[in-house]
Short mmCIF file of C-alpha atoms and ligand atoms in Angstrom, two decimals:
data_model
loop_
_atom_site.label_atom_id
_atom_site.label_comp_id
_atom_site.label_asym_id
_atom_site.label_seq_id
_atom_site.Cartn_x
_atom_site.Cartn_y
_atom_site.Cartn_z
CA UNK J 12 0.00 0.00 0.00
CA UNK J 13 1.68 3.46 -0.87
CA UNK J 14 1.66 6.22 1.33
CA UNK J 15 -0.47 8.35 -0.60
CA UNK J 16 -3.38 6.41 -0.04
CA UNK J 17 -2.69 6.02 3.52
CA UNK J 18 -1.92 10.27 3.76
CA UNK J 19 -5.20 10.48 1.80
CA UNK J 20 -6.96 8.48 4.01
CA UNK J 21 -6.02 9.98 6.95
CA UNK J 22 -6.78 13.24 5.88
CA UNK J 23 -10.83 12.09 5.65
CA UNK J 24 -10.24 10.52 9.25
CA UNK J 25 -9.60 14.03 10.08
CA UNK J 26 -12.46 15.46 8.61
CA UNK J 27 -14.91 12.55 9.44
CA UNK J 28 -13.34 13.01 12.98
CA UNK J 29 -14.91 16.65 12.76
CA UNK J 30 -18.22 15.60 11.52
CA UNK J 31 -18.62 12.75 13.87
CA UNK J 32 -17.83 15.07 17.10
CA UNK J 33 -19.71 17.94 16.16
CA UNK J 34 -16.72 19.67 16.37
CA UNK J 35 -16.76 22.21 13.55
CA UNK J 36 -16.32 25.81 12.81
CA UNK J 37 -19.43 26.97 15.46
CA UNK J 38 -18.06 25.14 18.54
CA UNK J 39 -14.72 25.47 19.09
CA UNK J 40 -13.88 24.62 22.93
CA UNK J 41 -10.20 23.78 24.05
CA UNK J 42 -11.63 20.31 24.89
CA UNK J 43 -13.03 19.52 21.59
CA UNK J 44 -10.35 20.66 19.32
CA UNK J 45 -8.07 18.40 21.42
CA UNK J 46 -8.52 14.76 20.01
CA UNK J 47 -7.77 16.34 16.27
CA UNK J 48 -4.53 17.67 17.44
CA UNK J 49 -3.54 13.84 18.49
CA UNK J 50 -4.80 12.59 15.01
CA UNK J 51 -2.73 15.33 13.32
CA UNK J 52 0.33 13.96 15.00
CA UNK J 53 -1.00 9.83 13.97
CA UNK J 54 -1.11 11.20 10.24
CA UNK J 55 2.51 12.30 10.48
CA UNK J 56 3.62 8.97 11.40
CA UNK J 57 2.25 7.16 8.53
CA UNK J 58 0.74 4.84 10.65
CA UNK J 59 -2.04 1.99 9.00
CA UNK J 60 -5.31 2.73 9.97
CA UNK J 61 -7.13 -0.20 11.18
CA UNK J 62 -11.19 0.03 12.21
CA UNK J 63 -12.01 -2.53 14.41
CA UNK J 64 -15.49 -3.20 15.02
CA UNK J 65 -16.35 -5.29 18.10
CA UNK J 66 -18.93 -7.31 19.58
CA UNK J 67 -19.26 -5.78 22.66
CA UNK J 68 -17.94 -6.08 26.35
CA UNK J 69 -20.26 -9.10 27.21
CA UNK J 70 -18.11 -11.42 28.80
CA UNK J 71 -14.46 -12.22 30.24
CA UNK J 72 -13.55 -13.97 26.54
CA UNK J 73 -14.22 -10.83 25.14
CA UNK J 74 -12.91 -8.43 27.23
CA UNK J 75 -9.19 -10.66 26.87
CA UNK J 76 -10.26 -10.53 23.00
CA UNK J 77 -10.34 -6.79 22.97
CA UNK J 78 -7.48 -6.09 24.74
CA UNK J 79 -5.23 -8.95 22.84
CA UNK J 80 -6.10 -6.56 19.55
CA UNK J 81 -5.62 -3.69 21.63
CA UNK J 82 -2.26 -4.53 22.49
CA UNK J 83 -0.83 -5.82 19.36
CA UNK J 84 -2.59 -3.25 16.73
CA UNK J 85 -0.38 -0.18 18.72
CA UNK J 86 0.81 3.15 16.88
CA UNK J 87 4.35 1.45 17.98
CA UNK J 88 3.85 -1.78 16.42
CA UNK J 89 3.28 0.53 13.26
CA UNK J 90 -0.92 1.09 13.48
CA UNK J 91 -3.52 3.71 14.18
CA UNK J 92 -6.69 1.88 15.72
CA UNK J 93 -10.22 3.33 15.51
CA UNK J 94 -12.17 0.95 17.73
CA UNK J 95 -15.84 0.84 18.23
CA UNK J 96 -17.78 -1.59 20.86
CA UNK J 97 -20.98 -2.15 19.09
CA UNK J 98 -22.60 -3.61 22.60
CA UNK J 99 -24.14 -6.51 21.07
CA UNK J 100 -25.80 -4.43 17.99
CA UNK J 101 -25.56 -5.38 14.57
CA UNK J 102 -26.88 -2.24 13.02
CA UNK J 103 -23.98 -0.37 15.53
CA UNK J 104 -21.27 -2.66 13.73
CA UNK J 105 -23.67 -1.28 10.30
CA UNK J 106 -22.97 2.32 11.57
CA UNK J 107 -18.99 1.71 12.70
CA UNK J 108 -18.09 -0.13 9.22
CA UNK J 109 -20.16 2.28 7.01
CA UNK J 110 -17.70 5.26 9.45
CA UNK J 111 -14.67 3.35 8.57
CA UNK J 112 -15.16 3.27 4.74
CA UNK J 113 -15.78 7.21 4.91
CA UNK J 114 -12.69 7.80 6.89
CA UNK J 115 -10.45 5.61 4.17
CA UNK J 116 -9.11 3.37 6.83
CA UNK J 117 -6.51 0.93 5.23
CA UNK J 118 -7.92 -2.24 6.76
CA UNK J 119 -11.48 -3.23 8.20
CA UNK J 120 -11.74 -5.92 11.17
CA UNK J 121 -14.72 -7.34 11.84
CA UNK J 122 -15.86 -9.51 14.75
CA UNK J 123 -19.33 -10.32 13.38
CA UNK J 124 -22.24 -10.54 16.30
CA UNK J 125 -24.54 -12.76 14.25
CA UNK J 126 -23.70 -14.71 10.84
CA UNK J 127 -26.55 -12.91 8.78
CA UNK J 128 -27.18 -9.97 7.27
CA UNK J 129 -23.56 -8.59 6.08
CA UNK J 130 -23.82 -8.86 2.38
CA UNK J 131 -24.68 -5.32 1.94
CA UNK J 132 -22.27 -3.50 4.33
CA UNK J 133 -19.34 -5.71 3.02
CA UNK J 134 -20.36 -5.25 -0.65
CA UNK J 135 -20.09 -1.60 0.46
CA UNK J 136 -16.08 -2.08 1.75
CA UNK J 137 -15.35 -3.93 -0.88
CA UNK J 138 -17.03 -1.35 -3.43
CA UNK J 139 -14.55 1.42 -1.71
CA UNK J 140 -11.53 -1.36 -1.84
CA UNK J 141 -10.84 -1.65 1.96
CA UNK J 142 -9.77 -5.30 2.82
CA UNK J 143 -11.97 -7.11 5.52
CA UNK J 144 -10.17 -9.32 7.99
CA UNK J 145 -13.02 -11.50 9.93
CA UNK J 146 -12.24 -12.22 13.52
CA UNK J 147 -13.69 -14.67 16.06
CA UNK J 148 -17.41 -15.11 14.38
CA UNK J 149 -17.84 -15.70 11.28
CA UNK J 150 -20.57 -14.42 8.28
CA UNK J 151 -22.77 -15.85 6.07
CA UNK J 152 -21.23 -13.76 2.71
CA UNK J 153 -19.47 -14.48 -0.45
CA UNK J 154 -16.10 -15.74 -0.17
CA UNK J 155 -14.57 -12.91 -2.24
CA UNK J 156 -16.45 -9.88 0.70
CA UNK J 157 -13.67 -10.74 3.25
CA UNK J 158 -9.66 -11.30 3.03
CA UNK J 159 -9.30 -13.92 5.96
CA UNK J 160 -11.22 -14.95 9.09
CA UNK J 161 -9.16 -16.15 12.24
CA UNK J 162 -10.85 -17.98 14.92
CA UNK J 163 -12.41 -21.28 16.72
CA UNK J 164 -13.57 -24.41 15.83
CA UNK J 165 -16.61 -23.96 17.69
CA UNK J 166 -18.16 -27.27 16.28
CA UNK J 167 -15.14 -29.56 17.39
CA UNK J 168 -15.48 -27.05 20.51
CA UNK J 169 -19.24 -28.41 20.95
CA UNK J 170 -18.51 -31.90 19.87
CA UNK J 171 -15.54 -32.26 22.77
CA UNK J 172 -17.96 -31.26 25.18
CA UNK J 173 -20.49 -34.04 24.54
CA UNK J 174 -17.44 -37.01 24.08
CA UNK J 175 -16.32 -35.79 27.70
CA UNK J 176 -19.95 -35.84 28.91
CA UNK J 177 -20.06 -39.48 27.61
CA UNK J 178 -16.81 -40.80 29.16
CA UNK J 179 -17.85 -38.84 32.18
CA UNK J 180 -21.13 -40.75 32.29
CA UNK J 181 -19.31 -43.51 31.83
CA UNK J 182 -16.92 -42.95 34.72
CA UNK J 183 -19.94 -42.28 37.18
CA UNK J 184 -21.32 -45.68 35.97
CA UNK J 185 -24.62 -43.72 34.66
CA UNK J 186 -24.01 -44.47 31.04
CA UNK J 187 -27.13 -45.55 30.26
CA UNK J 188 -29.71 -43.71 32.79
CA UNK J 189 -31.74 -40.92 31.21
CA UNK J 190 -29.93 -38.13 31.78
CA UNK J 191 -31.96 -34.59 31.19
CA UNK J 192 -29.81 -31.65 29.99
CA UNK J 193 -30.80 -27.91 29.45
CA UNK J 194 -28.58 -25.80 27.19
CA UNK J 195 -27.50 -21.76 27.99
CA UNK J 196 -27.33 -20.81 24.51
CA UNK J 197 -25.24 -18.16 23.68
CA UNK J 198 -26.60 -15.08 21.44
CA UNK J 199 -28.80 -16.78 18.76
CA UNK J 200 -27.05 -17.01 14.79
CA UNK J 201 -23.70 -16.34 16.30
CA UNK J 202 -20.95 -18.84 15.44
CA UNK J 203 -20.34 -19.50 18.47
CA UNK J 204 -23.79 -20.46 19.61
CA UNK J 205 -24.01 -22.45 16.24
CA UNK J 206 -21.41 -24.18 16.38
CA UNK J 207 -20.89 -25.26 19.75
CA UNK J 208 -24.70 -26.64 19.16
CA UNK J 209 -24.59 -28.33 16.41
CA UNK J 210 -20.95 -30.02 17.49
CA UNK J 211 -22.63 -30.92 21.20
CA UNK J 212 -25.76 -32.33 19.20
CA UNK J 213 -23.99 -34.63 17.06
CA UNK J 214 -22.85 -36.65 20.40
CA UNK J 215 -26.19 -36.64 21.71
CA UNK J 216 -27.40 -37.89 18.36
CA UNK J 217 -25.89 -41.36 19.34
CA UNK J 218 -27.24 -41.29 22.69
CA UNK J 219 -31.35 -42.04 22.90
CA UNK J 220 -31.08 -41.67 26.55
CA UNK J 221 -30.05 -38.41 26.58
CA UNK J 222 -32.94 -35.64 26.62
CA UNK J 223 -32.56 -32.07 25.97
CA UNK J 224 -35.26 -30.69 27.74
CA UNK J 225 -34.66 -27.09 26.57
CA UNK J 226 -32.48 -25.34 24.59
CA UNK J 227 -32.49 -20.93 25.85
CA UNK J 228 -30.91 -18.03 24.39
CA UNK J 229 -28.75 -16.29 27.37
CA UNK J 230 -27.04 -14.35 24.82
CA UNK J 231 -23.71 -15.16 26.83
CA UNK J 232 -23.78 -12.76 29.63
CA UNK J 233 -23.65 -13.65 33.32
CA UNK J 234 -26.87 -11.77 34.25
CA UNK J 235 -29.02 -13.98 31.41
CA UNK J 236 -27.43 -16.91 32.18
CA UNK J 237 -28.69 -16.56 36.13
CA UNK J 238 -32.26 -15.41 34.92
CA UNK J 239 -32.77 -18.21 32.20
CA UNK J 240 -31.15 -20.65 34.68
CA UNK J 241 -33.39 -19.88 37.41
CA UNK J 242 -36.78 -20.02 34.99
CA UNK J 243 -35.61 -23.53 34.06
CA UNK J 244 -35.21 -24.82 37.53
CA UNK J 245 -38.57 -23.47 38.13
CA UNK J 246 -40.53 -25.33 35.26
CA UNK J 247 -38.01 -28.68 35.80
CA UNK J 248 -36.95 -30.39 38.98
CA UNK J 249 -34.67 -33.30 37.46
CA UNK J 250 -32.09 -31.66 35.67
CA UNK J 251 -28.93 -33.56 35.43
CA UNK J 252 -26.80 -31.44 33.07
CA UNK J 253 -26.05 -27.38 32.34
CA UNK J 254 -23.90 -27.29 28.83
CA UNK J 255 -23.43 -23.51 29.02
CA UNK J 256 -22.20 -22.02 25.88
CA UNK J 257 -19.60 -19.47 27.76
CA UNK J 258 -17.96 -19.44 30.86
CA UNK J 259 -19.88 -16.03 31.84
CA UNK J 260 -23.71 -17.66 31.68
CA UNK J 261 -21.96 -20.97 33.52
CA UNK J 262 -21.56 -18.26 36.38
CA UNK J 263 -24.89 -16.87 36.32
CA UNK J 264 -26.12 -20.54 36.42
CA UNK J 265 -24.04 -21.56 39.49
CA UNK J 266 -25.88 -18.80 41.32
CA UNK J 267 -29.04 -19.69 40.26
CA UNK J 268 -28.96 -23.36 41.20
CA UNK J 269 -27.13 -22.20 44.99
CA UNK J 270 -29.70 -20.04 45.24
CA UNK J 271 -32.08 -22.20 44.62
CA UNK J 272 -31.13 -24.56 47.39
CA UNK J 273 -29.39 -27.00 44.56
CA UNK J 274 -26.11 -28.12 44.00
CA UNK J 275 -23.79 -28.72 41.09
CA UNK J 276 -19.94 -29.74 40.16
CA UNK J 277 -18.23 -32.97 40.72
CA UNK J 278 -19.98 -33.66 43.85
CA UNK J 279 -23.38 -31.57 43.50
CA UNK J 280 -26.65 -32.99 41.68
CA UNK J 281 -26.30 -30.75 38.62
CA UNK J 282 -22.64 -31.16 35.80
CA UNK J 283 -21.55 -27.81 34.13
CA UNK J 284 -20.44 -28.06 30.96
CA UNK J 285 -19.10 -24.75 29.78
CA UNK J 286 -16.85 -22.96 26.88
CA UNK J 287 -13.96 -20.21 27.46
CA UNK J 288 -12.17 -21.86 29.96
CA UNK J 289 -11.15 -18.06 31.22
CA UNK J 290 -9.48 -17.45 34.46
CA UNK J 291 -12.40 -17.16 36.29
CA UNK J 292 -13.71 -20.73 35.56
CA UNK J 293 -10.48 -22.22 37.63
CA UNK J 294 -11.60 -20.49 40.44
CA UNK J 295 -15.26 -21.78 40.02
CA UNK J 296 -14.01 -25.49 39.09
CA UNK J 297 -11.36 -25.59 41.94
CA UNK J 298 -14.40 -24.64 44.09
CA UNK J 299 -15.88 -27.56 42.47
CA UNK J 300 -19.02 -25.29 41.27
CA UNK J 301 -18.34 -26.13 37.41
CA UNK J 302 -16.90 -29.65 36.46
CA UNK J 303 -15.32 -28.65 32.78
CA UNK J 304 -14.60 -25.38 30.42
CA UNK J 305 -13.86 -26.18 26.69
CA UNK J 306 -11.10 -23.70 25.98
CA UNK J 307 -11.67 -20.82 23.12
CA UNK J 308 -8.41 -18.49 22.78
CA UNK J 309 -9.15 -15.33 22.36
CA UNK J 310 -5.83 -13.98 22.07
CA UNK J 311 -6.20 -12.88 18.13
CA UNK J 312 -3.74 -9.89 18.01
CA UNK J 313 -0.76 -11.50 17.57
CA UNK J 314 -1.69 -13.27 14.74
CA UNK J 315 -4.27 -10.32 13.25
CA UNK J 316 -0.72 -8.14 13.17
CA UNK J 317 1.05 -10.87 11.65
CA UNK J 318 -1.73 -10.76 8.65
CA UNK J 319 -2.35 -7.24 8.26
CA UNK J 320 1.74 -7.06 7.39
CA UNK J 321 1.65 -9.69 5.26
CA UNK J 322 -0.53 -8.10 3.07
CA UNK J 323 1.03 -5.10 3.44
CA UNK J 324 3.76 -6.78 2.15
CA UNK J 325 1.76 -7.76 -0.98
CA UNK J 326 1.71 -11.17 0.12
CA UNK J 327 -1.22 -13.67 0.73
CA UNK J 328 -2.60 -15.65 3.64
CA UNK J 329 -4.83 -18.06 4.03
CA UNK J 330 -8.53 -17.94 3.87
CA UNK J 331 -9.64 -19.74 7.33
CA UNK J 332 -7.04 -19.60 10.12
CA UNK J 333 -7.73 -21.50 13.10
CA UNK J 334 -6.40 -20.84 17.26
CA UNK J 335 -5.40 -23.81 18.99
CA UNK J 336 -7.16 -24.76 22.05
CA UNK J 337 -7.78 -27.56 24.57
CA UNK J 338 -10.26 -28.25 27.69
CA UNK J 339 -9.64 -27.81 31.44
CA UNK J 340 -11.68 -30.18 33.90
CA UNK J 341 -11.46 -31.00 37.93
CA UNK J 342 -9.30 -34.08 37.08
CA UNK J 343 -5.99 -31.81 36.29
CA UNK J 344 -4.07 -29.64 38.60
CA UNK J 345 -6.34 -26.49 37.97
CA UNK J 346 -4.25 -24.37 40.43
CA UNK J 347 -0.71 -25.06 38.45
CA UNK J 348 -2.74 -23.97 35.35
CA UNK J 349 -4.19 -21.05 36.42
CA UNK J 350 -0.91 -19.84 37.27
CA UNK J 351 0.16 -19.47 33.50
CA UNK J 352 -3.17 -18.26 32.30
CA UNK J 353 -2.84 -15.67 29.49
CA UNK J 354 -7.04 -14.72 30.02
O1 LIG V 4 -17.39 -17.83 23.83
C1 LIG V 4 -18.25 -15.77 24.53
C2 LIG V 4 -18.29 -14.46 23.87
O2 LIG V 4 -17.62 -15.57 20.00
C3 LIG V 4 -16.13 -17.15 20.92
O3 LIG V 4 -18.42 -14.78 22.50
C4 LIG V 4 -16.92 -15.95 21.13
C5 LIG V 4 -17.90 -16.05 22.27
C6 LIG V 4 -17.33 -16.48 23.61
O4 LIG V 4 -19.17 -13.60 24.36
O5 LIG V 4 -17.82 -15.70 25.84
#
């Protein structure tokens, strides 16, 4: 990418920053002007400008997601960052990618909320030749809308959590009782929530004795994931199994069933299965609260830097890159774990 564009683009940052803050010719305070002196100074330094439109701040994952992009897309590692939290809104992430095409940005990152409904906006980046690097969750476009998409296998994710339920069945010698499960879902047509479905429902498939009793959209927040939990232990007395779709609604669960006068982990009446496996859920499964957490790294900035200067570079990278990742439960030594844990 020459530096003309990037100057050029820049220069429309500046003016969109004007436009956007309301900061124009009729109100001129010390306070407003200030911000556009700091992006005078970015433009200088020829810096690539990167608009990063996020999810939201729902749970821990994301939180370590935001500030793993954060930390690796710095003006020191060579980029300017616009980032927007779109607080679980797809027409916000509408609003913050239709911004980012009229400030020029060099590069658009998207962490999509659901997987429908971007064919327009990304026809539209494509239309003004911005690249579009997926991250986390993916979307239901053409292959040619978007560069690359980093993330998990949240099927395999899904489909791990129902072979450990089996073996753990197994272990308990209650392979074949009829074993009722609810499911936390996390925010419906997300990737996450789809995949880690779909994976858990192909083990269940080969097991007639399993019954979902109900399948609920927490949207993969703690305070859902206590209020959905606590309306299912109303309506259903004989739950044997929570599969949580994040760590944060596994939380919210916990609550609920204590608070009901219930019990759940290793030794309690109810299993947790959950997804994340952040730092929080070592504390909760060394408490023997939650029995396993199917890890999802969220630690994309490394690799989202190593991309964005490979194709600055003019090379190419590959279409679907996937993080590694592995599962935590109360049979390992949680506490040495924990120690080295990045999230
Ligand atoms: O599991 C959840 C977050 O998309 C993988 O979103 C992500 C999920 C993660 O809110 O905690």
């Amino acid at each position: 990418m020459n530096n003309g564009k990037k100057i050029k683009g820049l220069a429309v940052v500046f003016g969109a920053f004007l436009l956007l803050t309301g900061c124009g010719a009729k109100e001129q305070s010390g306070s407003e002007t200030a911000p556009v002196q700091q992006f005078e100074t970015e433009m200088d330094e020829n810096l690539i400008a990167v608009g990063f439109s996020q999810v939201g701040a729902e749970s821990d994952w994301r939180a370590a997601n935001t500030e793993s992009i954060q930390s690796a897309l710095t003006p020191e590692n060579g980029f300017y960052l616009i980032y927007e939290d779109a607080q679980q809104k797809q027409e916000n992430q509408f609003k913050a990618i239709r911004n980012f095409i009229l400030q020029e940005v060099d590069y658009i990152v998207l962490s999509p909320i659901v997987e429908n409904g971007w064919d327009t906006v990304l026809q539209e980046a494509k239309d003004a030749g911005i690249p579009v690097i997926l991250v986390d969750r993916k979307a239901q476009v053409d292959e040619d809308l978007y560069t690359c998409w980093i993330g998990a296998d949240f099927e395999s994710e899904g489909r791990r959590a129902g072979e450990w339920l089996e073996q753990y069945l197994k272990e308990q010698g209650r392979a074949d009782e009829e074993i009722n499960i609810v499911t936390l879902q996390g925010t419906l047509d997300s990737s996450a929530q789809l995949g880690r479905t779909e994976g858990f429902a192909e083990v269940m498939a080969e097991h007639d004795n399993w019954n979902m009793l109900e399948m609920r959209d927490a949207d993969f927040t703690q305070a859902k994931g206590q209020e959905v939990m606590e309306s299912l232990l109303q309506k259903y007395d004989d739950i044997d199994v929570v599969v949580s779709e994040n760590d944060n609604m596994a939380f919210g669960a916990v609550d609920a069933i204590q608070e009901a006068g219930r019990s759940c982990g290793p030794d309690g009446e109810i299993t947790i299965l959950s997804f994340d496996a952040v730092r929080a859920v070592f504390d909760a499964m060394l408490s023997g609260e939650i029995n396993v957490s199917f890890e999802c790294n969220p630690l994309h900035g490394p690799k989202l830097q190593e991309i964005i200067k490979t194709l600055e570079n003019g090379g190419s990278v590959d279409k679907i890159q996937y993080m590694e990742e592995t599962y935590f439960d109360t049979d390992m030594d949680l506490e040495e774990l924990q120690k080295t844990r990045a999230y």
